[in-house]
Coordinates of N, CA and C in Angstrom, one line a residue:
M16 N 1.0 -1.5 0.2 CA -0.2 0.2 -0.2 C 0.6 1.1 -0.1
G17 N 0.6 2.0 -0.8 CA 1.5 3.1 -1.1 C 0.9 4.4 -0.4
V18 N 1.9 5.4 -0.5 CA 1.1 6.9 0.5 C 0.5 7.6 -0.6
G19 N -0.7 8.0 -0.7 CA -1.4 8.5 -1.5 C -2.7 9.0 -1.0
P20 N -3.6 9.7 -1.7 CA -4.8 10.3 -1.4 C -5.7 9.2 -0.7
A21 N -5.9 8.1 -1.4 CA -6.6 6.7 -1.1 C -6.1 6.6 0.6
M22 N -5.2 6.2 0.8 CA -4.3 6.1 2.0 C -4.7 7.0 2.9
M23 N -4.4 8.0 2.6 CA -4.6 9.5 3.7 C -6.1 9.4 3.8
A24 N -7.1 9.3 3.3 CA -8.6 9.6 3.3 C -8.9 8.1 4.5
R25 N -8.3 7.0 4.0 CA -8.3 5.8 5.1 C -8.3 6.2 6.9
Q26 N -7.1 6.6 6.7 CA -6.2 7.3 7.9 C -7.1 8.2 8.4
H27 N -7.6 9.2 7.8 CA -8.5 10.7 8.0 C -9.8 9.8 8.8
R28 N -10.5 9.0 8.0 CA -11.7 8.4 8.4 C -11.2 7.7 10.1
K29 N -9.8 7.0 10.3 CA -9.7 6.4 11.6 C -9.7 7.3 12.1
I30 N -9.1 8.6 12.1 CA -8.4 9.6 13.0 C -10.0 9.9 13.7
E31 N -11.1 10.5 12.5 CA -12.4 10.9 12.5 C -13.2 9.6 13.6
A32 N -12.9 8.4 13.3 CA -13.3 7.7 14.5 C -13.1 7.4 15.7
A33 N -11.8 7.8 16.1 CA -11.1 7.7 17.3 C -11.4 8.8 18.1
R34 N -11.7 10.2 17.4 CA -12.1 11.5 18.2 C -13.5 11.2 18.7
V35 N -14.6 10.4 18.1 CA -15.7 10.2 18.1 C -15.6 9.5 19.1
R36 N -15.0 8.1 19.5 CA -14.5 7.6 20.4 C -14.7 8.0 21.6
R37 N -13.2 8.3 21.6 CA -12.2 9.4 23.0 C -13.3 10.7 23.5
G38 N -13.8 11.2 22.5 CA -14.3 12.6 22.6 C -13.8 13.8 22.8
A39 N -12.5 13.6 22.1 CA -11.5 14.4 21.6 C -10.5 14.0 20.9
P40 N -10.1 14.7 19.7 CA -9.3 14.6 18.7 C -7.9 13.8 19.4
P41 N -7.3 12.8 18.5 CA -5.7 12.3 18.8 C -5.3 13.1 17.9
G42 N -4.2 13.8 18.9 CA -3.7 14.9 18.4 C -2.0 14.1 17.7
K43 N -1.6 13.1 17.9 CA -0.3 12.3 17.3 C -0.6 12.1 15.9
P44 N -1.8 11.2 15.8 CA -2.3 10.8 14.4 C -2.4 12.1 13.3
A45 N -3.4 12.8 13.7 CA -3.7 13.6 12.8 C -2.2 14.7 12.6
M46 N -1.8 15.0 13.4 CA 0.1 15.8 12.8 C 0.7 15.1 12.2
H47 N 0.6 13.7 12.5 CA 1.5 12.8 11.6 C 1.0 13.0 9.9
L48 N -0.3 12.7 9.8 CA -0.9 12.5 8.9 C -1.0 14.0 7.7
L49 N -1.1 15.2 8.6 CA -0.7 16.1 8.0 C 0.6 16.0 7.7
R50 N 1.7 16.2 8.5 CA 3.1 15.6 7.8 C 3.1 15.1 6.2
L51 N 2.2 14.3 6.2 CA 2.5 13.6 5.2 C 2.0 13.9 4.2
Q52 N 0.9 14.3 4.0 CA -0.1 15.4 3.1 C 0.4 16.2 3.2
L53 N 1.3 17.2 4.1 CA 2.8 18.4 3.3 C 3.7 17.7 2.3
A54 N 4.2 16.4 2.7 CA 5.5 15.7 1.7 C 4.4 15.6 0.7
L55 N 3.4 15.0 0.3 CA 2.8 14.1 -0.9 C 2.5 15.7 -1.4
L56 N 1.9 16.6 -0.9 CA 1.4 18.1 -1.9 C 2.8 18.4 -2.4
D57 N 3.7 18.5 -2.1 CA 5.2 19.2 -2.1 C 5.9 18.5 -3.3
L58 N 6.1 16.9 -2.8 CA 6.1 15.7 -4.0 C 5.7 16.2 -5.5
L59 N 4.4 16.1 -5.8 CA 3.3 16.1 -6.4 C 3.3 17.4 -7.4
C60 N 3.5 18.4 -6.4 CA 3.2 19.8 -7.4 C 5.0 20.5 -7.5
T61 N 6.0 19.9 -6.9 CA 7.3 20.2 -7.4 C 8.4 19.4 -8.1
G62 N 8.0 18.0 -7.4 CA 8.5 17.1 -8.2 C 9.9 16.7 -7.2
T63 N 9.7 17.3 -5.8 CA 11.0 16.9 -4.9 C 10.4 16.9 -3.6
L64 N 10.9 15.7 -3.2 CA 10.2 15.1 -1.7 C 11.1 16.1 -0.7
T65 N 10.2 16.7 0.2 CA 10.4 17.7 1.5 C 10.4 17.0 2.6
L66 N 11.4 16.8 3.7 CA 10.7 15.9 4.7 C 10.8 17.0 6.0
D67 N 11.6 17.6 5.8 CA 11.5 18.9 6.7 C 10.4 20.1 7.1
V68 N 9.7 20.0 7.8 CA 8.0 20.9 8.2 C 8.5 22.1 8.1
G69 N 10.0 23.2 8.6 CA 10.1 24.1 8.3 C 9.4 25.0 9.3
E70 N 8.6 25.9 8.4 CA 7.8 27.1 9.4 C 6.3 26.3 9.7
Q71 N 6.1 25.4 9.7 CA 4.8 24.4 9.9 C 4.9 23.8 11.2
R72 N 6.3 23.8 11.7 CA 6.7 22.9 12.9 C 5.9 23.3 14.2
D73 N 5.5 24.7 14.1 CA 5.1 24.7 15.4 C 3.7 24.6 15.4
E74 N 2.9 24.9 14.0 CA 1.5 24.6 13.8 C 1.3 22.8 14.1
L75 N 2.0 22.3 13.7 CA 2.1 20.9 13.7 C 2.2 20.1 15.2
L76 N 2.6 20.9 16.2 CA 3.3 20.6 17.3 C 2.1 21.0 17.8
A77 N 1.4 21.9 17.7 CA 0.4 22.2 18.7 C -0.8 21.6 18.3
I78 N -1.0 20.8 17.3 CA -1.6 19.9 16.9 C -1.7 18.6 17.6
R79 N -0.3 18.2 17.6 CA 0.5 17.1 18.2 C -0.2 17.3 19.7
H80 N 0.0 18.5 20.7 CA -0.4 18.3 21.8 C -2.0 18.8 22.2
D81 N -2.6 18.9 21.2 CA -4.2 19.1 21.4 C -4.1 20.7 21.8
E82 N -3.7 21.6 21.4 CA -3.9 22.9 21.6 C -4.5 23.4 20.3
T83 N -4.7 22.8 19.1 CA -5.7 23.6 18.3 C -6.8 23.1 18.1
P84 N -8.1 24.1 17.7 CA -9.2 23.3 17.7 C -9.3 22.5 16.8
W85 N -10.5 21.2 16.9 CA -10.7 20.3 16.2 C -11.1 20.8 14.5
A86 N -11.8 21.8 14.5 CA -12.4 22.7 13.2 C -11.3 23.3 12.8
Q87 N -10.3 23.6 13.4 CA -9.2 24.5 12.2 C -8.2 23.5 11.8
V88 N -8.3 22.2 12.7 CA -7.5 20.9 12.1 C -7.8 20.6 10.8
E89 N -9.3 20.3 11.1 CA -10.5 19.5 9.6 C -10.3 20.7 8.6
K90 N -9.7 21.7 8.5 CA -10.3 22.8 7.7 C -8.8 23.1 6.8
R91 N -7.3 22.4 7.6 CA -6.1 22.3 7.4 C -6.3 20.6 6.4
F92 N -6.9 19.8 7.1 CA -6.7 18.7 6.3 C -7.5 18.6 4.7
R93 N -8.9 19.5 5.0 CA -9.5 19.7 3.7 C -8.8 20.6 3.0
T94 N -7.7 21.8 3.2 CA -7.0 22.5 2.1 C -5.7 21.6 1.9
L95 N -5.3 21.0 2.5 CA -4.3 20.0 1.6 C -5.0 19.0 0.7
R96 N -5.8 18.2 1.2 CA -6.6 17.3 0.2 C -6.9 17.8 -1.3
D97 N -7.8 19.6 -0.9 CA -7.6 20.0 -2.0 C -6.4 20.4 -3.0
G98 N -5.5 20.8 -2.6 CA -3.9 21.2 -3.2 C -3.7 19.8 -3.9
V99 N -3.6 18.2 -3.2 CA -2.9 17.3 -3.5 C -3.9 17.2 -5.2
G100 N -5.4 17.3 -5.1 CA -6.3 17.1 -5.8 C -5.9 17.6 -7.1
G101 N -5.7 19.3 -6.5 CA -5.3 19.8 -7.9 C -4.2 20.0 -8.6
C102 N -3.0 19.5 -8.0 CA -1.8 18.9 -8.4 C -2.0 17.4 -9.4
R103 N -3.3 16.6 -9.2 CA -3.2 15.5 -9.8 C -4.0 16.1 -11.0
R104 N -4.7 16.8 -10.4 CA -5.7 17.1 -12.3 C -4.9 17.9 -12.7
A105 N -3.8 18.9 -12.6 CA -3.1 18.9 -13.8 C -2.3 18.2 -14.6
D106 N -1.9 17.0 -13.4 CA -0.9 16.2 -14.1 C -1.5 15.3 -14.9
A107 N -2.6 15.1 -14.9 CA -3.4 14.0 -15.6 C -3.9 15.0 -16.6
A108 N -4.1 16.5 -17.1 CA -4.8 17.3 -18.2 C -2.9 17.3 -19.2
A109 N -2.1 17.4 -18.2 CA -0.8 17.5 -19.1 C -0.5 16.3 -19.7
R110 N -1.0 14.7 -19.1 CA -0.4 13.5 -19.5 C -1.2 13.8 -20.9
R111 N -2.6 13.9 -20.8 CA -3.8 13.9 -22.1 C -3.2 14.8 -22.9
A112 N -2.4 15.9 -23.2 CA -2.3 16.5 -23.8 C -0.9 16.2 -24.2
G113 N -0.1 15.4 -23.9 CA 0.7 14.6 -24.5 C 2.2 15.6 -23.9
R114 N 2.2 15.6 -22.9 CA 3.4 16.7 -22.2 C 3.4 16.1 -20.9
A115 N 5.0 16.4 -20.3 CA 5.0 16.2 -19.4 C 4.6 16.8 -18.1
P116 N 3.9 16.6 -17.1 CA 3.6 17.3 -15.7 C 5.0 18.6 -15.9
D117 N 4.6 20.2 -15.3 CA 5.2 20.7 -15.1 C 5.3 21.3 -14.0
R118 N 6.3 20.8 -13.3 CA 6.9 21.2 -11.9 C 8.5 21.9 -11.9
G119 N 8.5 22.9 -12.7 CA 9.5 23.7 -12.9 C 10.9 23.0 -12.6
L120 N 10.6 21.6 -12.7 CA 11.8 21.0 -12.7 C 12.4 20.0 -13.7
P121 N 13.4 19.3 -14.0 CA 13.3 18.3 -15.1 C 12.9 17.2 -14.5
R122 N 11.9 16.3 -15.0 CA 11.6 15.4 -14.3 C 12.6 13.9 -14.3
P123 N 12.8 13.7 -13.3 CA 14.4 12.5 -13.0 C 13.6 11.5 -13.5
R124 N 14.6 10.5 -14.2 CA 14.8 9.3 -15.1 C 14.6 8.3 -13.8
P125 N 13.7 7.2 -13.5 CA 14.1 6.2 -12.6 C 15.3 5.4 -13.3
P126 N 16.1 5.1 -12.3 CA 17.4 4.2 -13.0 C 16.9 3.0 -13.7
R127 N 17.5 2.8 -14.3 CA 17.1 1.7 -15.2 C 18.0 0.3 -14.9
L128 N 17.9 -0.6 -14.3 CA 17.9 -2.0 -14.3 C 19.2 -2.6 -15.2
G129 N 20.1 -3.3 -14.7 CA 21.1 -3.5 -15.3 C 20.6 -5.5 -15.5
P130 N 21.3 -6.0 -16.6 CA 21.3 -7.7 -16.8 C 21.7 -8.2 -15.4
G131 N 21.1 -9.7 -15.3 CA 21.3 -9.9 -13.9 C 20.4 -9.6 -12.6
V132 N 19.8 -8.8 -12.7 CA 19.3 -8.2 -11.3 C 17.8 -9.4 -11.1
G133 N 18.3 -9.6 -9.9 CA 17.1 -10.6 -9.6 C 17.9 -12.2 -9.7
A134 N 18.3 -12.1 -10.9 CA 18.9 -13.9 -11.1 C 19.6 -14.6 -10.1
G135 N 19.7 -15.7 -9.8 CA 20.6 -16.2 -9.3 C 20.2 -16.1 -7.7
L136 N 21.3 -16.1 -7.0 CA 21.5 -15.7 -5.7 C 21.8 -14.0 -5.3
G137 N 21.2 -13.0 -6.4 CA 21.1 -11.7 -6.1 C 22.6 -11.1 -6.2
V138 N 23.2 -12.0 -7.3 CA 24.5 -11.4 -7.9 C 24.1 -11.2 -8.9
G139 N 24.7 -9.8 -9.6 CA 24.2 -9.2 -10.8 C 24.5 -7.9 -10.3
V140 N 23.5 -6.9 -11.3 CA 23.7 -5.5 -11.4 C 22.6 -4.8 -10.4
G141 N 22.9 -4.4 -9.8 CA 21.9 -3.6 -8.6 C 21.2 -2.1 -9.2
V142 N 20.1 -1.6 -8.6 CA 19.8 -0.1 -9.1 C 20.9 0.8 -9.5
G143 N 21.0 1.6 -10.2 CA 21.9 2.7 -9.9 C 23.1 2.2 -10.1
R144 N 23.9 0.9 -10.7 CA 24.8 0.7 -10.7 C 24.8 0.3 -12.7
S145 N 26.2 0.2 -13.1 CA 26.1 0.0 -14.1 C 27.1 -1.4 -14.0
P146 N 26.5 -2.5 -15.3 CA 27.3 -3.6 -15.6 C 29.0 -4.0 -16.1
D147 N 29.1 -5.0 -14.8 CA 30.5 -4.7 -15.2 C 30.7 -5.1 -16.6
R148 N 32.0 -4.6 -17.2 CA 32.6 -4.3 -18.9 C 34.0 -5.1 -18.4
S149 N 34.3 -6.1 -17.7 CA 35.2 -6.9 -18.0 C 35.3 -7.7 -18.6

């Protein structure tokens, strides 16, 4: 299971169910889900994975320590979810038009697997290495 909008929606439902059961929002899971959404949005929109939360650190810690009203946390979830959806729609439109999604950066190419990968006892060329030319 990958990290994406569907997984985040499932996690959000779990957080909401826990909030209803406990009568209080579970701050730590909500904070981590928001961190994932921030990273995913950055990755989808810029092509760069940024794990440092930087200026949002204080906001995330306030959520973790249940110092933020739940309505504000929900608004943040919606804002990030809509942003992820917007980037995904823009990417889909670019693909339909026959061009690469524009993220302002060159799209990195995944490394090619060399011959022998996965053959035998794992001896061969790994990801990102060139085959021996001897």
